[in-house]
N, CA, C and O of each residue as an XYZ file, in Angstrom:
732
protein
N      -1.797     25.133      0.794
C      -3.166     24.737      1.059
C      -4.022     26.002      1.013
O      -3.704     27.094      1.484
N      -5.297     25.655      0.297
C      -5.976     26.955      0.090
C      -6.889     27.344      1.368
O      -6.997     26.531      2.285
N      -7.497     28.507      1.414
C      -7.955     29.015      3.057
C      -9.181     27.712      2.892
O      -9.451     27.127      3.941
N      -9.910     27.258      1.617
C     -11.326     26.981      2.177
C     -10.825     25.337      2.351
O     -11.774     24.612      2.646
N      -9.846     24.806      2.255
C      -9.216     23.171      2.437
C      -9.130     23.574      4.094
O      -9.657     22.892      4.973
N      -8.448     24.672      4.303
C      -7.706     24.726      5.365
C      -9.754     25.062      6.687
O      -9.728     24.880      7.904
N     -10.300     25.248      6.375
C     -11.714     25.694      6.827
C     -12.437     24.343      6.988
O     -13.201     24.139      7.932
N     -12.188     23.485      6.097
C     -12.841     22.341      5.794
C     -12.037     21.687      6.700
O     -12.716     21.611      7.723
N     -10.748     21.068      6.930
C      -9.685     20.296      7.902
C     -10.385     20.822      8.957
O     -11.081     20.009      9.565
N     -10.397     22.641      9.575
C     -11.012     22.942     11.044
C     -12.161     22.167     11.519
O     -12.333     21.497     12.537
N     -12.988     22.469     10.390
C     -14.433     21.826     10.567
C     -14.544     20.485     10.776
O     -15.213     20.317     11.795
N     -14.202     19.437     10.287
C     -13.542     18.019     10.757
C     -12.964     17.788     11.853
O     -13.360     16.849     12.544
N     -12.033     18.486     12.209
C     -11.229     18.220     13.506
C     -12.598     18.792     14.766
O     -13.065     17.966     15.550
N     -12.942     19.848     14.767
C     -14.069     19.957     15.918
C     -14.551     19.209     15.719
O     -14.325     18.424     16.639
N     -15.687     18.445     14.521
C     -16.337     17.704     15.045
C     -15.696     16.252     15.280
O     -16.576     15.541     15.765
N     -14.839     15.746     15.166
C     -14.306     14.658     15.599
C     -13.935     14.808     17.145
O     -14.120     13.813     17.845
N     -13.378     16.082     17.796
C     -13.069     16.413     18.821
C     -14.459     16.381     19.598
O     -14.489     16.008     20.771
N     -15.598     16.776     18.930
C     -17.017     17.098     19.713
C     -16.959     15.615     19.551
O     -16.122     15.232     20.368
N     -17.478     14.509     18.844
C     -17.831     13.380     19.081
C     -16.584     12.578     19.806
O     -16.641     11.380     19.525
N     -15.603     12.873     20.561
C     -14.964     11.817     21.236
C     -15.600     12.424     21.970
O     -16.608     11.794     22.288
N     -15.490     13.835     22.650
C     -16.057     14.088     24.014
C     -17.505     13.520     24.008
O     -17.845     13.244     25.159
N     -17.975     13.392     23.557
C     -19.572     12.828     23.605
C     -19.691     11.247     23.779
O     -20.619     10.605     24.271
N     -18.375     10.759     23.183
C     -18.509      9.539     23.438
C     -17.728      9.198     24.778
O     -17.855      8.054     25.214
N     -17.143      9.863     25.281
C     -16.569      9.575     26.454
C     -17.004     10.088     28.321
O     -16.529      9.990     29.452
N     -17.951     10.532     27.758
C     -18.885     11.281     28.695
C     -19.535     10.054     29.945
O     -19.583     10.020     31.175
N     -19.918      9.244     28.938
C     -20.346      8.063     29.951
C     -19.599      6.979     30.710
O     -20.037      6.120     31.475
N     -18.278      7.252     30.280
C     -17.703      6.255     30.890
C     -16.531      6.801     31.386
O     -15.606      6.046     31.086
N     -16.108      7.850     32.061
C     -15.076      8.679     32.338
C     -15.275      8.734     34.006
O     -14.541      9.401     34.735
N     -16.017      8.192     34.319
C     -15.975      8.213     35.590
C     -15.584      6.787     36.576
O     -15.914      5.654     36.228
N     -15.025      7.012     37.520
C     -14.719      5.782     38.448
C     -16.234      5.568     39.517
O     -16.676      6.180     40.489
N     -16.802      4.049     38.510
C     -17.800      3.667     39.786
C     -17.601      2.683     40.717
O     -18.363      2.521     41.671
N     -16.544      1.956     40.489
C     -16.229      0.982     41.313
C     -14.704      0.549     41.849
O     -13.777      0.644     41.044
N     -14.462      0.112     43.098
C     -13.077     -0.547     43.568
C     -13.613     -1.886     43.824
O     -13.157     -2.459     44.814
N     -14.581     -2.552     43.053
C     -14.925     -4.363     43.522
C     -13.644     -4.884     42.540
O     -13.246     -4.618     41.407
N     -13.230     -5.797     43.660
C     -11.876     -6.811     42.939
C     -12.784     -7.055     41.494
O     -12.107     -6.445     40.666
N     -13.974     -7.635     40.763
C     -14.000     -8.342     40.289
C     -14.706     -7.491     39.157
O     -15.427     -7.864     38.232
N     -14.134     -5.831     39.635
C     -14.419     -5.156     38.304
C     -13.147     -4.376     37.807
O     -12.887     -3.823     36.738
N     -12.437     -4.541     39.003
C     -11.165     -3.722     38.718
C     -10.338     -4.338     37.005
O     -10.167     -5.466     36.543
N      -9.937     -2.666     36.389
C      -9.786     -2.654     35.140
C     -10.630     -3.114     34.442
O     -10.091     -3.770     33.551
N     -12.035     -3.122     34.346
C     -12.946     -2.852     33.629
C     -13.713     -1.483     33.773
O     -13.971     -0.979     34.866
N     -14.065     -0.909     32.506
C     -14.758     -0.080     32.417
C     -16.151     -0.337     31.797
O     -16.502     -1.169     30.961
N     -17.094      0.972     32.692
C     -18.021      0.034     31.598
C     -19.115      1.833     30.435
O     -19.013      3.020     30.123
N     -19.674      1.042     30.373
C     -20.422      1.814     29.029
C     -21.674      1.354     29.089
O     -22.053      0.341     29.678
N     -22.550      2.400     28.237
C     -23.780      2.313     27.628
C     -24.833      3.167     28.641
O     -24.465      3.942     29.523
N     -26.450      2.784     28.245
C     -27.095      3.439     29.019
C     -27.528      3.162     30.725
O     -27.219      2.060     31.178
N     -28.124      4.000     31.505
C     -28.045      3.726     32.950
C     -28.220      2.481     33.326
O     -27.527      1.970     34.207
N     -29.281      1.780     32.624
C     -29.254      0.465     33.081
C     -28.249     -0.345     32.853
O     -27.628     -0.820     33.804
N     -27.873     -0.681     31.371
C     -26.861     -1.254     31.351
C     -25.398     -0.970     31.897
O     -24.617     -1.916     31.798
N     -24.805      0.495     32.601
C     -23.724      0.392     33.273
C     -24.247     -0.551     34.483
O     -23.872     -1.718     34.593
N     -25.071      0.016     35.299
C     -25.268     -0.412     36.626
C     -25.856     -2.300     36.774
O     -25.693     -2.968     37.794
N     -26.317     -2.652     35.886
C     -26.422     -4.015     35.739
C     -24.763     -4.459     35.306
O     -24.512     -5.523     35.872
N     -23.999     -4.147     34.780
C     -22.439     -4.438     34.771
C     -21.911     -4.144     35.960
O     -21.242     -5.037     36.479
N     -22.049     -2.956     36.635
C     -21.101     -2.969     37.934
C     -21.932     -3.926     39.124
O     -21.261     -4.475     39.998
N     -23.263     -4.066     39.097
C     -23.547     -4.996     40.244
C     -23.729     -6.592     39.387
O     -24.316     -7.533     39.922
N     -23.420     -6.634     38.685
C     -23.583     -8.208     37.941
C     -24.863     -8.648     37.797
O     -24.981     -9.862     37.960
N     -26.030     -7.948     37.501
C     -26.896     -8.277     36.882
C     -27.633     -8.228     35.879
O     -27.367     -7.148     35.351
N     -28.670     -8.919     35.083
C     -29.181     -8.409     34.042
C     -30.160     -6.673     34.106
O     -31.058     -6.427     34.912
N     -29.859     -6.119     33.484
C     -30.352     -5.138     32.942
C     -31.920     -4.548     33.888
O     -32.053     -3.568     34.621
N     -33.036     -5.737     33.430
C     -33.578     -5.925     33.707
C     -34.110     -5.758     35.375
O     -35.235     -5.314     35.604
N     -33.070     -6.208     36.617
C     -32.964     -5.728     37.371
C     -32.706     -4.404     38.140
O     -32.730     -4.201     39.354
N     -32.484     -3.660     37.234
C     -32.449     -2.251     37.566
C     -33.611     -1.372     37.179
O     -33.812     -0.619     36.226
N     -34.319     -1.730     38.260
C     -35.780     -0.663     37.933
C     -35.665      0.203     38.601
O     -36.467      0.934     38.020
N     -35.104      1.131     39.873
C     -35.241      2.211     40.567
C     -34.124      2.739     39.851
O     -32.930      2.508     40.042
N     -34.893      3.788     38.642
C     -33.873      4.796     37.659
C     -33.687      5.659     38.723
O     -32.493      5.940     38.830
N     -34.381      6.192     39.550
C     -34.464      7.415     40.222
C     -33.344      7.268     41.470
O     -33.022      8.284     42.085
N     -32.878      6.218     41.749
C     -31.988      5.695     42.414
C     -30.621      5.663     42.208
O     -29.772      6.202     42.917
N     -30.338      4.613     40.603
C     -29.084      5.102     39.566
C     -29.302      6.331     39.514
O     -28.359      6.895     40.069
N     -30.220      7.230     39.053
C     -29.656      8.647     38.534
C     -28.752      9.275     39.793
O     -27.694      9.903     39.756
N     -29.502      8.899     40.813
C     -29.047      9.941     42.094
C     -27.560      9.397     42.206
O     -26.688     10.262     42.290
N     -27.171      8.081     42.217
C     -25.946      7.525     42.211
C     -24.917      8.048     41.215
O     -23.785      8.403     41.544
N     -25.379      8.067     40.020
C     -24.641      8.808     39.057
C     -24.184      9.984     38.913
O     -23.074     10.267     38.462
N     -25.345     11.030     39.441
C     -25.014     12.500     39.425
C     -23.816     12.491     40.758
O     -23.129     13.513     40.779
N     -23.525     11.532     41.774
C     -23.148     11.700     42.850
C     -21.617     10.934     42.823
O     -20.805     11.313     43.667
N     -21.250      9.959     41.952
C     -20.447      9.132     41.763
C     -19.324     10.214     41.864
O     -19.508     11.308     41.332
N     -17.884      9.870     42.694
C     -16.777     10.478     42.202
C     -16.918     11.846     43.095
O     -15.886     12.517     43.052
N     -17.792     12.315     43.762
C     -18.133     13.397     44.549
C     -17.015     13.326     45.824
O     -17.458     12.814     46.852
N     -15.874     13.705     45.847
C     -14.963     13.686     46.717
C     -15.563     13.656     48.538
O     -16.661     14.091     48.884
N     -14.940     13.284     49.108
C     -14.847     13.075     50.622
C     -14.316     13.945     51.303
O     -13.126     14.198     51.117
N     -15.373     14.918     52.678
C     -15.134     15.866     53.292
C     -16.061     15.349     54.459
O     -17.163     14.804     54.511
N     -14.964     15.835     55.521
C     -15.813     15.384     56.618
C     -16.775     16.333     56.895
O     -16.309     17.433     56.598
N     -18.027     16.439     57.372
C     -19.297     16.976     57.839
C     -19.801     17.678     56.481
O     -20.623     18.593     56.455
N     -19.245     17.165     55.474
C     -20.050     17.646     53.770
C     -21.543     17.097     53.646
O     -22.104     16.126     54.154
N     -21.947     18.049     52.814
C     -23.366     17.253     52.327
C     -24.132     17.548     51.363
O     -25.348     17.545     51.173
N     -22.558     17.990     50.360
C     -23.220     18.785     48.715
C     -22.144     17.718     47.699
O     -21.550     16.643     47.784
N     -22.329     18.623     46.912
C     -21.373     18.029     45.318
C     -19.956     17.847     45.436
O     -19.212     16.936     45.074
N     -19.668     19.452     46.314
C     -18.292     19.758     46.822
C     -17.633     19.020     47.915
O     -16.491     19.341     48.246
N     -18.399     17.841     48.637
C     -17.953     17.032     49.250
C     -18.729     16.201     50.279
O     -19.745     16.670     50.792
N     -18.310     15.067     50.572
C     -19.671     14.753     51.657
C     -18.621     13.440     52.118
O     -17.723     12.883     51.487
N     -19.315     13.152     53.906
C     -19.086     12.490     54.282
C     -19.944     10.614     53.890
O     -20.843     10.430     53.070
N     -19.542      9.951     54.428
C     -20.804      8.544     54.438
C     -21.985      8.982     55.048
O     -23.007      8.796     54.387
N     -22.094      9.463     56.037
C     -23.733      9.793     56.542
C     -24.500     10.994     56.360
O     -25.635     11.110     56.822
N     -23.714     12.205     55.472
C     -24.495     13.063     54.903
C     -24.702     12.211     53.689
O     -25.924     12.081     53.756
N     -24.387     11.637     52.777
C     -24.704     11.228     51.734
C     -25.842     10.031     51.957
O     -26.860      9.848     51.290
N     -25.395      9.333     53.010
C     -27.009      8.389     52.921
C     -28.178      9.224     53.314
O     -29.317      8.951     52.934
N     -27.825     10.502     54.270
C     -28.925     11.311     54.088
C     -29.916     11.845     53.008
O     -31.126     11.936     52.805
N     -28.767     12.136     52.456
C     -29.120     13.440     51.100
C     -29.967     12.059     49.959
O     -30.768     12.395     49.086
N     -29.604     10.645     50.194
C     -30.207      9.579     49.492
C     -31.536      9.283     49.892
O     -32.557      9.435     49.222
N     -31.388      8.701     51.433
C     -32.927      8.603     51.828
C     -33.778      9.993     51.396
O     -34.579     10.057     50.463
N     -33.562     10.629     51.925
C     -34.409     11.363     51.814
C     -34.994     11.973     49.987
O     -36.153     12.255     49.682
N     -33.929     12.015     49.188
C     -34.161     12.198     47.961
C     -34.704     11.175     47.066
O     -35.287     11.362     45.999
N     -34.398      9.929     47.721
C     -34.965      8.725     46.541
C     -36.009      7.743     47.525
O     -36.576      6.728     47.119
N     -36.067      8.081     48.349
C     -36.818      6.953     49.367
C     -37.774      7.607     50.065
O     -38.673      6.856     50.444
N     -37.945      9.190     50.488
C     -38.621     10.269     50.974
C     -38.295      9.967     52.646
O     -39.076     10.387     53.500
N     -37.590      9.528     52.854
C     -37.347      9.084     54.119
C     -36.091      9.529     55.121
O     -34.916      9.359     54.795
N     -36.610     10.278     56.718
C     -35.645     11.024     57.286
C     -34.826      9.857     57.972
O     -35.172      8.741     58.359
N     -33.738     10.453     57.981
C     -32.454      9.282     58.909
C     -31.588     10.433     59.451
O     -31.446     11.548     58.948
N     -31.085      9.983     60.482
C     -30.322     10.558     62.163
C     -28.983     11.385     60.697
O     -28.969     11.095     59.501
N     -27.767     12.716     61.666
C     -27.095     12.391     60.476
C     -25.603     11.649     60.631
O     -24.720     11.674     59.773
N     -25.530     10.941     62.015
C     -24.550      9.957     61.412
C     -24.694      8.861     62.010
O     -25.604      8.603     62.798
N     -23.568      7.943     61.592
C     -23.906      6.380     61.117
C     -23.860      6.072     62.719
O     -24.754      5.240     62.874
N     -23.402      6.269     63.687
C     -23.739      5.841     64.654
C     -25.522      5.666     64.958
O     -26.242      4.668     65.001
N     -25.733      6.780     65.092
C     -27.473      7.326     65.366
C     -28.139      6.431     64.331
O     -28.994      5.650     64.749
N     -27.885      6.445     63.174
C     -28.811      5.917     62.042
C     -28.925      4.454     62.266
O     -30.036      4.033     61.946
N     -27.872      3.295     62.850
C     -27.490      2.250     62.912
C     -28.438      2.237     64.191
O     -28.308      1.056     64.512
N     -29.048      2.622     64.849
C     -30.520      2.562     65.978
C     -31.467      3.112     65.463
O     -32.165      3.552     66.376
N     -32.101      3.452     64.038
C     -32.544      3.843     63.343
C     -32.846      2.111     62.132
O     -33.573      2.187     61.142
N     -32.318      1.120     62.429
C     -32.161      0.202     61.340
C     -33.052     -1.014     61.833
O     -32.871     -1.578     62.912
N     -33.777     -1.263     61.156
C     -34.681     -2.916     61.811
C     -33.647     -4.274     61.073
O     -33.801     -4.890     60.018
N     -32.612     -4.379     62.116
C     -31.498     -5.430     61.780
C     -31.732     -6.455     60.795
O     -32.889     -6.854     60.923
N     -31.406     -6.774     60.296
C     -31.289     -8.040     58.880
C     -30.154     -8.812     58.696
O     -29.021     -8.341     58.796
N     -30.407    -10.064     58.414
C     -29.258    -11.185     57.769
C     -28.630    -10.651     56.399
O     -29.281    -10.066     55.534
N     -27.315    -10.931     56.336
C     -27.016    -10.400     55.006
C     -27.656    -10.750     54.194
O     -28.192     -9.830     53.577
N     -27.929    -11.924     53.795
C     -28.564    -12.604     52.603
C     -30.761    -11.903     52.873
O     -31.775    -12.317     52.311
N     -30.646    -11.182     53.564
C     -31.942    -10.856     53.594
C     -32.117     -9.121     53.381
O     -33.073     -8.362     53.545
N     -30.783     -8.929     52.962
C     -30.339     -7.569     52.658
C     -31.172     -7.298     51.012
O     -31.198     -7.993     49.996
N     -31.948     -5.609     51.442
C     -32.606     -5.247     49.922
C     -31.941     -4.050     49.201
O     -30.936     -3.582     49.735
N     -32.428     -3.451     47.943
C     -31.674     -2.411     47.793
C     -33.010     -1.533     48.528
O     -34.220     -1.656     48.717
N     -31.434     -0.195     48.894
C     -32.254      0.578     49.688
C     -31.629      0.775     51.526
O     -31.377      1.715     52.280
N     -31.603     -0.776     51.583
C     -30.737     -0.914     53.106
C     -29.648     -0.139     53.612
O     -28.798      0.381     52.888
N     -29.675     -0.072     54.735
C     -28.240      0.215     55.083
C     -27.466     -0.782     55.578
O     -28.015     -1.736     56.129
N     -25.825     -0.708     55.438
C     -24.929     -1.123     55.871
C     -23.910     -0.459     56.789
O     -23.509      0.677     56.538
N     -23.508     -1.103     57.784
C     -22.636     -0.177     58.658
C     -21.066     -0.974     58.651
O     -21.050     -2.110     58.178
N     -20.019     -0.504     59.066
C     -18.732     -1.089     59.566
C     -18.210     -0.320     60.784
O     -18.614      0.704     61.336
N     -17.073     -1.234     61.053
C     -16.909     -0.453     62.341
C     -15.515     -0.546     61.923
O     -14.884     -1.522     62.328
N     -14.784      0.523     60.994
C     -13.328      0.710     60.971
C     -12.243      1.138     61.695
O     -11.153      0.628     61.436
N     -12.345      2.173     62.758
C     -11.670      2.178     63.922
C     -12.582      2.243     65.097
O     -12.154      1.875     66.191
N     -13.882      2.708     64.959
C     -14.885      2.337     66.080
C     -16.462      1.708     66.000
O     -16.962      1.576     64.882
N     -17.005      1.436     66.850
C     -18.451      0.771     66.666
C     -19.073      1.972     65.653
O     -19.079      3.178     65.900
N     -19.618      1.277     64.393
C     -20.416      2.098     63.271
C     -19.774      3.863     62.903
O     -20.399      4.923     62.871
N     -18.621      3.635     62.720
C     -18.242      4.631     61.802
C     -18.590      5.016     60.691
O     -18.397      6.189     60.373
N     -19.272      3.992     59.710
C     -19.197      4.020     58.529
C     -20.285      3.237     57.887
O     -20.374      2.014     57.787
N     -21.051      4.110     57.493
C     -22.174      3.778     56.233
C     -22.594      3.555     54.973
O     -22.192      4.391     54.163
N     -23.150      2.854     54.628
C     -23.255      2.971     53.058
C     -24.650      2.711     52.688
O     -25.406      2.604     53.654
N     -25.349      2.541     51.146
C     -26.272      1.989     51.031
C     -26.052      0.792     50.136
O     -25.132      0.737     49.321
N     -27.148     -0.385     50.372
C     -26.994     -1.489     49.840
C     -27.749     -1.370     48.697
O     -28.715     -0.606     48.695
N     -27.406     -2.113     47.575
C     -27.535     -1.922     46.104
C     -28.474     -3.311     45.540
O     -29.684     -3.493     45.410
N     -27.377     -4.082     45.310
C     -27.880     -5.699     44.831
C     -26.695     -6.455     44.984
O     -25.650     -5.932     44.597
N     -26.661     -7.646     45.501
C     -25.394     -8.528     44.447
C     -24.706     -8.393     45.573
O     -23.656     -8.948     45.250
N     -24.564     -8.045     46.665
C     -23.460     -7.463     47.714
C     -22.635     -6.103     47.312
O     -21.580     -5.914     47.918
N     -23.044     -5.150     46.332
C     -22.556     -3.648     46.358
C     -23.389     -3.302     46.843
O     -24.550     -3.711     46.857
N     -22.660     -2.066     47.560
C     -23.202     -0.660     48.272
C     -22.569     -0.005     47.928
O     -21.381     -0.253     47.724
N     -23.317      1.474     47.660
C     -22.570      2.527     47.118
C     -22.170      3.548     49.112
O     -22.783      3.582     50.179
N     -21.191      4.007     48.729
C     -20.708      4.682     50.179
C     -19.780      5.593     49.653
O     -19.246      5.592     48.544
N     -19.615      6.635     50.915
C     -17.894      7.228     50.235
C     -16.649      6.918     51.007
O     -16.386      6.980     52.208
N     -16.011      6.588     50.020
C     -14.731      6.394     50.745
C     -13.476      7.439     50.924
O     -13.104      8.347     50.181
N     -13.360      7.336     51.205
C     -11.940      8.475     51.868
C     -11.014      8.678     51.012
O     -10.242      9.637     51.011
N     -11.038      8.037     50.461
C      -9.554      8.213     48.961
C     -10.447      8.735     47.732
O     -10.545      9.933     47.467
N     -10.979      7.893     47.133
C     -12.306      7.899     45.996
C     -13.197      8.528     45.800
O     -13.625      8.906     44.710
N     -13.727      8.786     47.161
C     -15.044      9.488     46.931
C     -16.117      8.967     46.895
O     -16.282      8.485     48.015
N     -17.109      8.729     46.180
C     -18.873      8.387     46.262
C     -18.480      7.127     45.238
O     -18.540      7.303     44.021
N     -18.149      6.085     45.700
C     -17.991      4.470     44.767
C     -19.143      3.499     45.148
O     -20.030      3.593     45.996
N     -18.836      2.530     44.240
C     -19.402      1.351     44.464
C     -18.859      0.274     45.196
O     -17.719     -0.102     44.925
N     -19.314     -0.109     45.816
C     -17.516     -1.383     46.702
C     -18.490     -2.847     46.706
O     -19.693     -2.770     46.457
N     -17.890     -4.043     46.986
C     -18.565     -5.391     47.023
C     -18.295     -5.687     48.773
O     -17.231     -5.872     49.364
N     -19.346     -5.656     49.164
C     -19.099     -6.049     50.721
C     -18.770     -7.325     50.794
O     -18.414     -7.677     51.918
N     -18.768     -8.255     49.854
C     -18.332     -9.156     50.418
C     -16.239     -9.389     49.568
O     -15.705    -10.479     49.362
N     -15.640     -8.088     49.311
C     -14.361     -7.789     49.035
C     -14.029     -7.905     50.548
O     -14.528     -7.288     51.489
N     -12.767     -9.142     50.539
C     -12.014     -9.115     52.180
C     -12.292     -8.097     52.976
O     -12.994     -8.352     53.955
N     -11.726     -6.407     52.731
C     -11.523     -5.490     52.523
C     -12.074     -5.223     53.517
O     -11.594     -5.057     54.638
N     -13.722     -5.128     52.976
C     -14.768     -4.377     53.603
C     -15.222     -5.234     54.475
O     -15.494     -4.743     55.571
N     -15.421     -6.534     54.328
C     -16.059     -7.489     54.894
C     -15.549     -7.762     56.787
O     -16.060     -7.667     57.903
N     -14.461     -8.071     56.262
C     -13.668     -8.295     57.598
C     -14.220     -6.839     58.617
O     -14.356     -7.088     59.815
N     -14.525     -5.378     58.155
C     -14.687     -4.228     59.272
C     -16.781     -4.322     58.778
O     -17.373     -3.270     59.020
N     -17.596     -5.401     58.217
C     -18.713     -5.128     58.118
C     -19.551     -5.939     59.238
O     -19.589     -7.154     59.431
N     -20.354     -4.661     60.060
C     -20.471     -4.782     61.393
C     -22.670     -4.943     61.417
O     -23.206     -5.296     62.467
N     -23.410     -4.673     60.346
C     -24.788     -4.840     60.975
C     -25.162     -3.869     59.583
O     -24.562     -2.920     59.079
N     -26.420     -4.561     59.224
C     -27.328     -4.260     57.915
C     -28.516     -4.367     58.318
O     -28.950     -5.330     58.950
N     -29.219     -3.267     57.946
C     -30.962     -3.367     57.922
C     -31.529     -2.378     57.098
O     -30.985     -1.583     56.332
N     -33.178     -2.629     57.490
C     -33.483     -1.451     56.944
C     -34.394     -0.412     57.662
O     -35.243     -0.779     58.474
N     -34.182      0.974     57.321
C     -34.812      1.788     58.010
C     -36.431      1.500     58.672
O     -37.395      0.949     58.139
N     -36.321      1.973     59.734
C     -37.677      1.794     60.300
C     -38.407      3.370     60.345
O     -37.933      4.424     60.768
N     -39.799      3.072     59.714
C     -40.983      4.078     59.469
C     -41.050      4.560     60.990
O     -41.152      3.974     62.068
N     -40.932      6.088     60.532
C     -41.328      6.921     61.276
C     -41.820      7.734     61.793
O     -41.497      8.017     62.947
């Protein structure tokens, strides 16, 4: 094989190598443990992932500034008293949310914040809300409510996911939802 065949093969292989990585960029990440997405992946642009992981049309996803923050944050491992990239607990992260997408201060953990909440019926739940559980004690554990019954939260194995509160799972330890009260 002559050097300029052999120049031409290089040149092909990077860019085939550059366009998988480009095509795999968007969908390489874990956004969800909902039973009723598990082994699906999904694709395309912000709206259309996040209208696939909460089951709605497209259309319903108007707070970009909301997905983005979710996205840059997705997969962000679990550390207790974290509140960066390098790790974060559930109530530094609904912090670092309110306050970045909503302009709004909250206590920093889920105990405090959960007296911080003007209580709500599930079905009267918005995005934006909070959700609390009580996994080994009263309001351990926070998340924010999305649409559809997801909230994004972090979990302890995963990291910064999407979960379906109404998955057994979560449901059975989901203890009081509202939304922040102006302060």
């Amino acid at each position: 094989m002559n050097h300029k065949r052999r120049r031409e093969l290089r040149y092909v292989a990077l860019i085939i190598i550059l366009l998988a990585c480009l095509s795999s960029c968007k969908s390489s990440k874990v956004y969800t443990d909902a039973s009723s997405m598990r082994g699906r992946t999904v694709s395309g642009s912000l709206k259309e992932r996040y209208a696939a992981l909460l089951d709605v049309p497209p259309s319903e996803i108007s707070n970009e500034r909301l997905y983005k923050f979710i996205d840059s944050w997705i997969g962000v491992k679990h550390q207790d008293g974290g509140m960066d990239k390098r790790g974060t607990d559930c109530s530094g992260f609904t912090c670092i949310l309110q306050k970045e997408v909503y302009n709004r201060r909250t206590a920093r953990t889920a105990r405090q914040m959960a007296d911080q909440v003007k209580r709500k019926y599930e079905e009267e739940l918005q995005e934006g809300d909070l959700v609390f559980f009580d996994f080994s004690r009263k309001f351990d554990h926070v998340g924010i409510y999305l649409k559809n019954n997801r909230f994004v939260h972090v979990s302890t194995k995963r990291g910064v996911i999407i979960s379906d509160l109404k998955d057994s799972w979560y449901y059975k330890y989901f203890s009081r939802g509202g939304s922040v009260k102006e302060q």
